[in-house]
Coordinates of N, CA, C and O in Angstrom, one line a residue:
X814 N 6.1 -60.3 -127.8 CA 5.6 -59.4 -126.8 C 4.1 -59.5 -126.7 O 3.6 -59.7 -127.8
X815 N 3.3 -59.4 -125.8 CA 2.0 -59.6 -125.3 C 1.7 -58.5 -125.5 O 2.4 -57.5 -125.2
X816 N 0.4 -58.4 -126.1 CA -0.4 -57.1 -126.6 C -0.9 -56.9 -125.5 O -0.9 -57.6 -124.4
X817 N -1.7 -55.6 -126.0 CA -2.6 -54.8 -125.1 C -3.7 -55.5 -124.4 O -3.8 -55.8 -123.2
X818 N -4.8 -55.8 -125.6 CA -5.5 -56.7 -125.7 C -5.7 -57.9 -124.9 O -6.7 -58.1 -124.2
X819 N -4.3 -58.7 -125.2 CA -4.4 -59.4 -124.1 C -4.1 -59.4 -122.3 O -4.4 -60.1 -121.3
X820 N -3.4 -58.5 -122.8 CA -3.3 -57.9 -120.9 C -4.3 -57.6 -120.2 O -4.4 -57.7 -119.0
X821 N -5.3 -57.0 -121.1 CA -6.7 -56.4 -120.4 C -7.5 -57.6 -120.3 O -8.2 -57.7 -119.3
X822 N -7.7 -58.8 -121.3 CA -8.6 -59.7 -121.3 C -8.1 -61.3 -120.1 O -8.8 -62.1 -119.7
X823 N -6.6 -61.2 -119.9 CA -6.2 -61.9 -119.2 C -6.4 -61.7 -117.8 O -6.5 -62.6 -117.0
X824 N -6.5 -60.3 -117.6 CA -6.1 -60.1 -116.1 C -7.7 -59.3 -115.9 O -7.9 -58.7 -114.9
X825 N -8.7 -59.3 -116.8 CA -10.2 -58.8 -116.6 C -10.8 -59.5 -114.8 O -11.9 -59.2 -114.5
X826 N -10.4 -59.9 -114.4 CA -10.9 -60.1 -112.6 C -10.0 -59.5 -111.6 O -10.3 -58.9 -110.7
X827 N -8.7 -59.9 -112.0 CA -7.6 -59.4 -111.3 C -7.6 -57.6 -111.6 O -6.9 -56.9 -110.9
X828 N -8.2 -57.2 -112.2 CA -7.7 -55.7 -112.7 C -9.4 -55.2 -111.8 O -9.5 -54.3 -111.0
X829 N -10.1 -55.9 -112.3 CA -11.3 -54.8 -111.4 C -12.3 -54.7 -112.6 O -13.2 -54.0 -112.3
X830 N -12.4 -55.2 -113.7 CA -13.2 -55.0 -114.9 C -14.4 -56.1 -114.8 O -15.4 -56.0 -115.5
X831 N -14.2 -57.4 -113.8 CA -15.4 -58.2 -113.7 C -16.2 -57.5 -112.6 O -17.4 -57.8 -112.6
X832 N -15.7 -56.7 -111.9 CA -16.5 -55.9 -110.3 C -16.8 -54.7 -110.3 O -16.8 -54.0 -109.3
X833 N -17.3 -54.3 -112.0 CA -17.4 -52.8 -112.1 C -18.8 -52.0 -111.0 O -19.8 -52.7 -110.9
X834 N -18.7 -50.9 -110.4 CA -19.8 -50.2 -109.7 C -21.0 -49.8 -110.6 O -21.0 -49.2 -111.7
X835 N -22.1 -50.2 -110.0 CA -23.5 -50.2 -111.2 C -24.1 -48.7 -110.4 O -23.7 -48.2 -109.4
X836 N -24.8 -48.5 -111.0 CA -25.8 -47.0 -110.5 C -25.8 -46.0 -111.6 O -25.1 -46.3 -112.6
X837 N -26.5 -44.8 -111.6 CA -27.1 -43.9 -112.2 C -26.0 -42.6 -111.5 O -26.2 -41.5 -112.0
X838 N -25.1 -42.5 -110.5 CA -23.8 -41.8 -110.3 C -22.7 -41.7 -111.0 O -22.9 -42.2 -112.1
X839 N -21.8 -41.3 -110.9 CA -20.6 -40.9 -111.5 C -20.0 -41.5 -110.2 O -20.0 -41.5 -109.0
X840 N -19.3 -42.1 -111.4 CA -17.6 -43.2 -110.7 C -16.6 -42.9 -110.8 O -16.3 -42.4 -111.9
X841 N -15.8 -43.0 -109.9 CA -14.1 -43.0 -110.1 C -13.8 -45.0 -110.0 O -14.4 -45.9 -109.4
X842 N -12.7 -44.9 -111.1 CA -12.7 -46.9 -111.1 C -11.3 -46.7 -111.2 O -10.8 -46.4 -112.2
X843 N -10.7 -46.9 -110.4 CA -9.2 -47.6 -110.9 C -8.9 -49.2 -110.5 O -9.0 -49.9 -109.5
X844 N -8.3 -49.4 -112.3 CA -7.9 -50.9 -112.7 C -6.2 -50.7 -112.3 O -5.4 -49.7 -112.4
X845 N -6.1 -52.3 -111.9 CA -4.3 -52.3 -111.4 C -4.1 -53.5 -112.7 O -4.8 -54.5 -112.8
X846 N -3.0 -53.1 -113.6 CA -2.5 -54.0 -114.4 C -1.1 -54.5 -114.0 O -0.4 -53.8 -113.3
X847 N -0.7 -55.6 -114.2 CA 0.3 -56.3 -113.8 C 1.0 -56.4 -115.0 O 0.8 -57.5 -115.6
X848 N 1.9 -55.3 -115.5 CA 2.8 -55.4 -116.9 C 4.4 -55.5 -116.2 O 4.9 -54.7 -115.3
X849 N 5.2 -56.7 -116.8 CA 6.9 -56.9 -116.4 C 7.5 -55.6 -116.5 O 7.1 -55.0 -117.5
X850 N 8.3 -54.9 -115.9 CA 8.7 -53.8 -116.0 C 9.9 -54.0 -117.0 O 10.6 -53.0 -117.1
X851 N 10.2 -55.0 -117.8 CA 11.2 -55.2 -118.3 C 10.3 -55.1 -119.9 O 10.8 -55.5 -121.0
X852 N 9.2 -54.6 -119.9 CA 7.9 -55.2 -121.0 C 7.2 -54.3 -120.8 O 6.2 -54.5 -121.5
X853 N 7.2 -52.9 -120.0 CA 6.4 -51.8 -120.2 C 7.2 -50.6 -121.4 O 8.4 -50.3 -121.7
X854 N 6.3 -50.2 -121.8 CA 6.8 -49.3 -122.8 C 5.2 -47.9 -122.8 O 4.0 -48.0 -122.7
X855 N 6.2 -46.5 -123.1 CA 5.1 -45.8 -123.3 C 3.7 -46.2 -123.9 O 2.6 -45.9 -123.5
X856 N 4.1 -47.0 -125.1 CA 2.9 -47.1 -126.0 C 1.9 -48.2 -125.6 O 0.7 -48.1 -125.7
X857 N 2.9 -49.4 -124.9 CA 1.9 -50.3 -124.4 C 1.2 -50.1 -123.3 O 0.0 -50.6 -123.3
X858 N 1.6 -49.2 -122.4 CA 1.2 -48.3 -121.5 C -0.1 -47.7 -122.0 O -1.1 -48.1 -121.5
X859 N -0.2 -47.0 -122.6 CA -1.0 -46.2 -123.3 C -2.2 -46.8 -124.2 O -3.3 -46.2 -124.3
X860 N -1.8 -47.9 -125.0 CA -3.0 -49.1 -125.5 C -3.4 -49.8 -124.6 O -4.4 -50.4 -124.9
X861 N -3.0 -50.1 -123.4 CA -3.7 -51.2 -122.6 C -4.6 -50.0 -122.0 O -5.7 -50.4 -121.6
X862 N -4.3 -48.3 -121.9 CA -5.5 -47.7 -120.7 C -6.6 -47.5 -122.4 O -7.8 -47.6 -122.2
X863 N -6.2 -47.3 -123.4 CA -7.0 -47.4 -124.3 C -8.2 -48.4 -124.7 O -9.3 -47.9 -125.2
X864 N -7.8 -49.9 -124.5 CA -8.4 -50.7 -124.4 C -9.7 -51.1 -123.5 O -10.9 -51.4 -123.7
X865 N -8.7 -50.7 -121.9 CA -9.7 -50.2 -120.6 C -10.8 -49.3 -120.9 O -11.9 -49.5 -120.5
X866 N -10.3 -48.0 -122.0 CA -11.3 -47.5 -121.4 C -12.3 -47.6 -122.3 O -13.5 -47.5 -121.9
X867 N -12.0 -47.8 -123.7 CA -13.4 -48.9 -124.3 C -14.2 -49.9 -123.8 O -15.4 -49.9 -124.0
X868 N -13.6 -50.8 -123.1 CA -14.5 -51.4 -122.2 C -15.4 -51.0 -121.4 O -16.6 -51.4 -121.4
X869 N -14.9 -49.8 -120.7 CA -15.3 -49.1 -119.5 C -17.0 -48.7 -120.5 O -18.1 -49.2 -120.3
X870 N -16.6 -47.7 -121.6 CA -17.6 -47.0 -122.5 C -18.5 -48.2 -122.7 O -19.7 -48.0 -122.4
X871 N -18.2 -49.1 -123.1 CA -19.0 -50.6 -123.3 C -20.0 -50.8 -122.5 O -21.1 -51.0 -122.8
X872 N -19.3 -50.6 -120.5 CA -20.2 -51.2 -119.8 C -21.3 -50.3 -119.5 O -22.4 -50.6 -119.2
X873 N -20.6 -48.8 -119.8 CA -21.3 -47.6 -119.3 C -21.8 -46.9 -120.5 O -21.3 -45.9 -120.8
X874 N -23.2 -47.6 -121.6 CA -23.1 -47.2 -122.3 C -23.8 -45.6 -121.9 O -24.4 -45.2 -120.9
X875 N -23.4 -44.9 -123.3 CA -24.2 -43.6 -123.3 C -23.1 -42.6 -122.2 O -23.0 -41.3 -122.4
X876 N -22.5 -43.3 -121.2 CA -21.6 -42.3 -120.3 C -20.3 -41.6 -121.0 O -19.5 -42.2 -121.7
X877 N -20.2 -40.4 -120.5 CA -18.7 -40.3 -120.7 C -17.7 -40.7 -119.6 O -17.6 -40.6 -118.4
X878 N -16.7 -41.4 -120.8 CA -15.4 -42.2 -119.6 C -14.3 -41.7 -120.1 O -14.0 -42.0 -121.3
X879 N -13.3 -40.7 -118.9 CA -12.3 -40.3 -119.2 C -11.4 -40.9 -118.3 O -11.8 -41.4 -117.2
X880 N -9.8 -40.9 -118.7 CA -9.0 -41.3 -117.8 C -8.1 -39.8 -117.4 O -8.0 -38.7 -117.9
X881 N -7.7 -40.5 -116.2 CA -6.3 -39.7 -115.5 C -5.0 -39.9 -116.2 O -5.0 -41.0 -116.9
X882 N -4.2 -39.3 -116.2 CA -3.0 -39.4 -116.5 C -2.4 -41.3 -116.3 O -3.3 -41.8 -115.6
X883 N -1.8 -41.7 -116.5 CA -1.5 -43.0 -116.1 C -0.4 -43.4 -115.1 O 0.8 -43.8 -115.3
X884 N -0.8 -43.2 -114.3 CA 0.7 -44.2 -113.2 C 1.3 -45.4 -113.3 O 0.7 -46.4 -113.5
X885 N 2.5 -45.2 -113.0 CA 2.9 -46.7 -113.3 C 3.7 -47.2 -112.5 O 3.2 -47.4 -111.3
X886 N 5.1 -47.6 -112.7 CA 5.7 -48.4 -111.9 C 6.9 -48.3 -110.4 O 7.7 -49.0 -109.9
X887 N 6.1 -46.6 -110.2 CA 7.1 -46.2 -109.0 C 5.7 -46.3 -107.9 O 5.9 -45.9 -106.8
X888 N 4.5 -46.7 -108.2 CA 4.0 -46.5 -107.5 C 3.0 -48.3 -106.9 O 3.3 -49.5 -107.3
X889 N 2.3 -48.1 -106.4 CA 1.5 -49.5 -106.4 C 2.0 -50.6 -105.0 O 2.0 -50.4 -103.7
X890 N 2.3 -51.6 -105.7 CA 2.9 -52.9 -104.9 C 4.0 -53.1 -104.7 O 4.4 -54.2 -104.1
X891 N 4.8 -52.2 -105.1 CA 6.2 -51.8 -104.9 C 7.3 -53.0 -105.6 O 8.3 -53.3 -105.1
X892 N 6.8 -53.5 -106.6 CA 7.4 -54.6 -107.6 C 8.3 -53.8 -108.9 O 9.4 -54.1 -109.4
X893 N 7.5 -52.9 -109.0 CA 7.3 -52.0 -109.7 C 6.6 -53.0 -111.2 O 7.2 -52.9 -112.3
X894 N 5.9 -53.6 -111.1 CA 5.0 -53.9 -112.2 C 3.8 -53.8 -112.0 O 3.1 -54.3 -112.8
X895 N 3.3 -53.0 -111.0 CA 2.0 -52.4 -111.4 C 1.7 -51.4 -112.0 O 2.5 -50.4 -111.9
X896 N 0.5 -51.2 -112.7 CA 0.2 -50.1 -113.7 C -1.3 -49.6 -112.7 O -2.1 -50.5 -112.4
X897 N -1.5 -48.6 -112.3 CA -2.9 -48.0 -111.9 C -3.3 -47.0 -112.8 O -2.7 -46.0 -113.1
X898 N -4.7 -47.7 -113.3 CA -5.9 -46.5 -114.1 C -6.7 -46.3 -113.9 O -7.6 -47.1 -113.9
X899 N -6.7 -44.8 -113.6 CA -7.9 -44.4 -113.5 C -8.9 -43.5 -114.0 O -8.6 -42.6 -114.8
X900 N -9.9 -43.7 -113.6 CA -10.6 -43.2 -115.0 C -12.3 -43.0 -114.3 O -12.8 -43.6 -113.3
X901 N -12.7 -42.0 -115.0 CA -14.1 -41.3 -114.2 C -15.3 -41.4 -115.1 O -15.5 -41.1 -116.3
X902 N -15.8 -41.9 -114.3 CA -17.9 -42.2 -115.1 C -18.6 -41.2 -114.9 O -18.8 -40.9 -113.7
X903 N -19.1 -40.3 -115.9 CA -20.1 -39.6 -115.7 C -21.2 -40.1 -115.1 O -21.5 -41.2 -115.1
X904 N -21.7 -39.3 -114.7 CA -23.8 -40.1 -114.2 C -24.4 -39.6 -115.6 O -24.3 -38.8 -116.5
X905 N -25.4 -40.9 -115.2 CA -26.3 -40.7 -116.2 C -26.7 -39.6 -116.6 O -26.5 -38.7 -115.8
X906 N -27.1 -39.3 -117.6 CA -28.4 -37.9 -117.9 C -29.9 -38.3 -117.6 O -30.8 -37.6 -117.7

């Protein structure tokens, strides 16, 4: 089974993590993950928005980055293998 890890580093253009929004505002960012629905699980679910949102903290350093609850596969591209996260940037201090 394909880690978290690599779901977030494979799909880093396709998800929205190469095109993050720059400025000194507070962001709303939602990343779309493409996990097989035969291959989602709560936990993986939940380590891949973990992963995101260490990145997110990475790019934004010094910000606070919280996420939303996680949606998953009743909603999106109607495959039902998409995953949407989203997750909010404070503005600078």
């Amino acid at each position: 089974m394909k880690g978290a890890e690599a779901y977030v580093n494979d799909q880093w253009y396709s998800s929205g993590l190469a095109d993050l929004p720059e400025g000194a505002q507070s962001h709303c960012i939602t990343l779309k993950f493409i996990i097989a629905r035969d291959t989602q699980s709560t936990g993986l679910i939940t380590h891949v928005c973990e992963v995101a949102q260490r990145r997110l903290s990475d790019f934004y350093k010094g910000r606070q980055v919280t996420h939303r609850p996680v949606q998953g596969s009743v909603i999106g591209d109607g495959s039902g293998d998409g995953i949407n996260l989203v997750f909010e940037v404070a503005a600078e201090k």
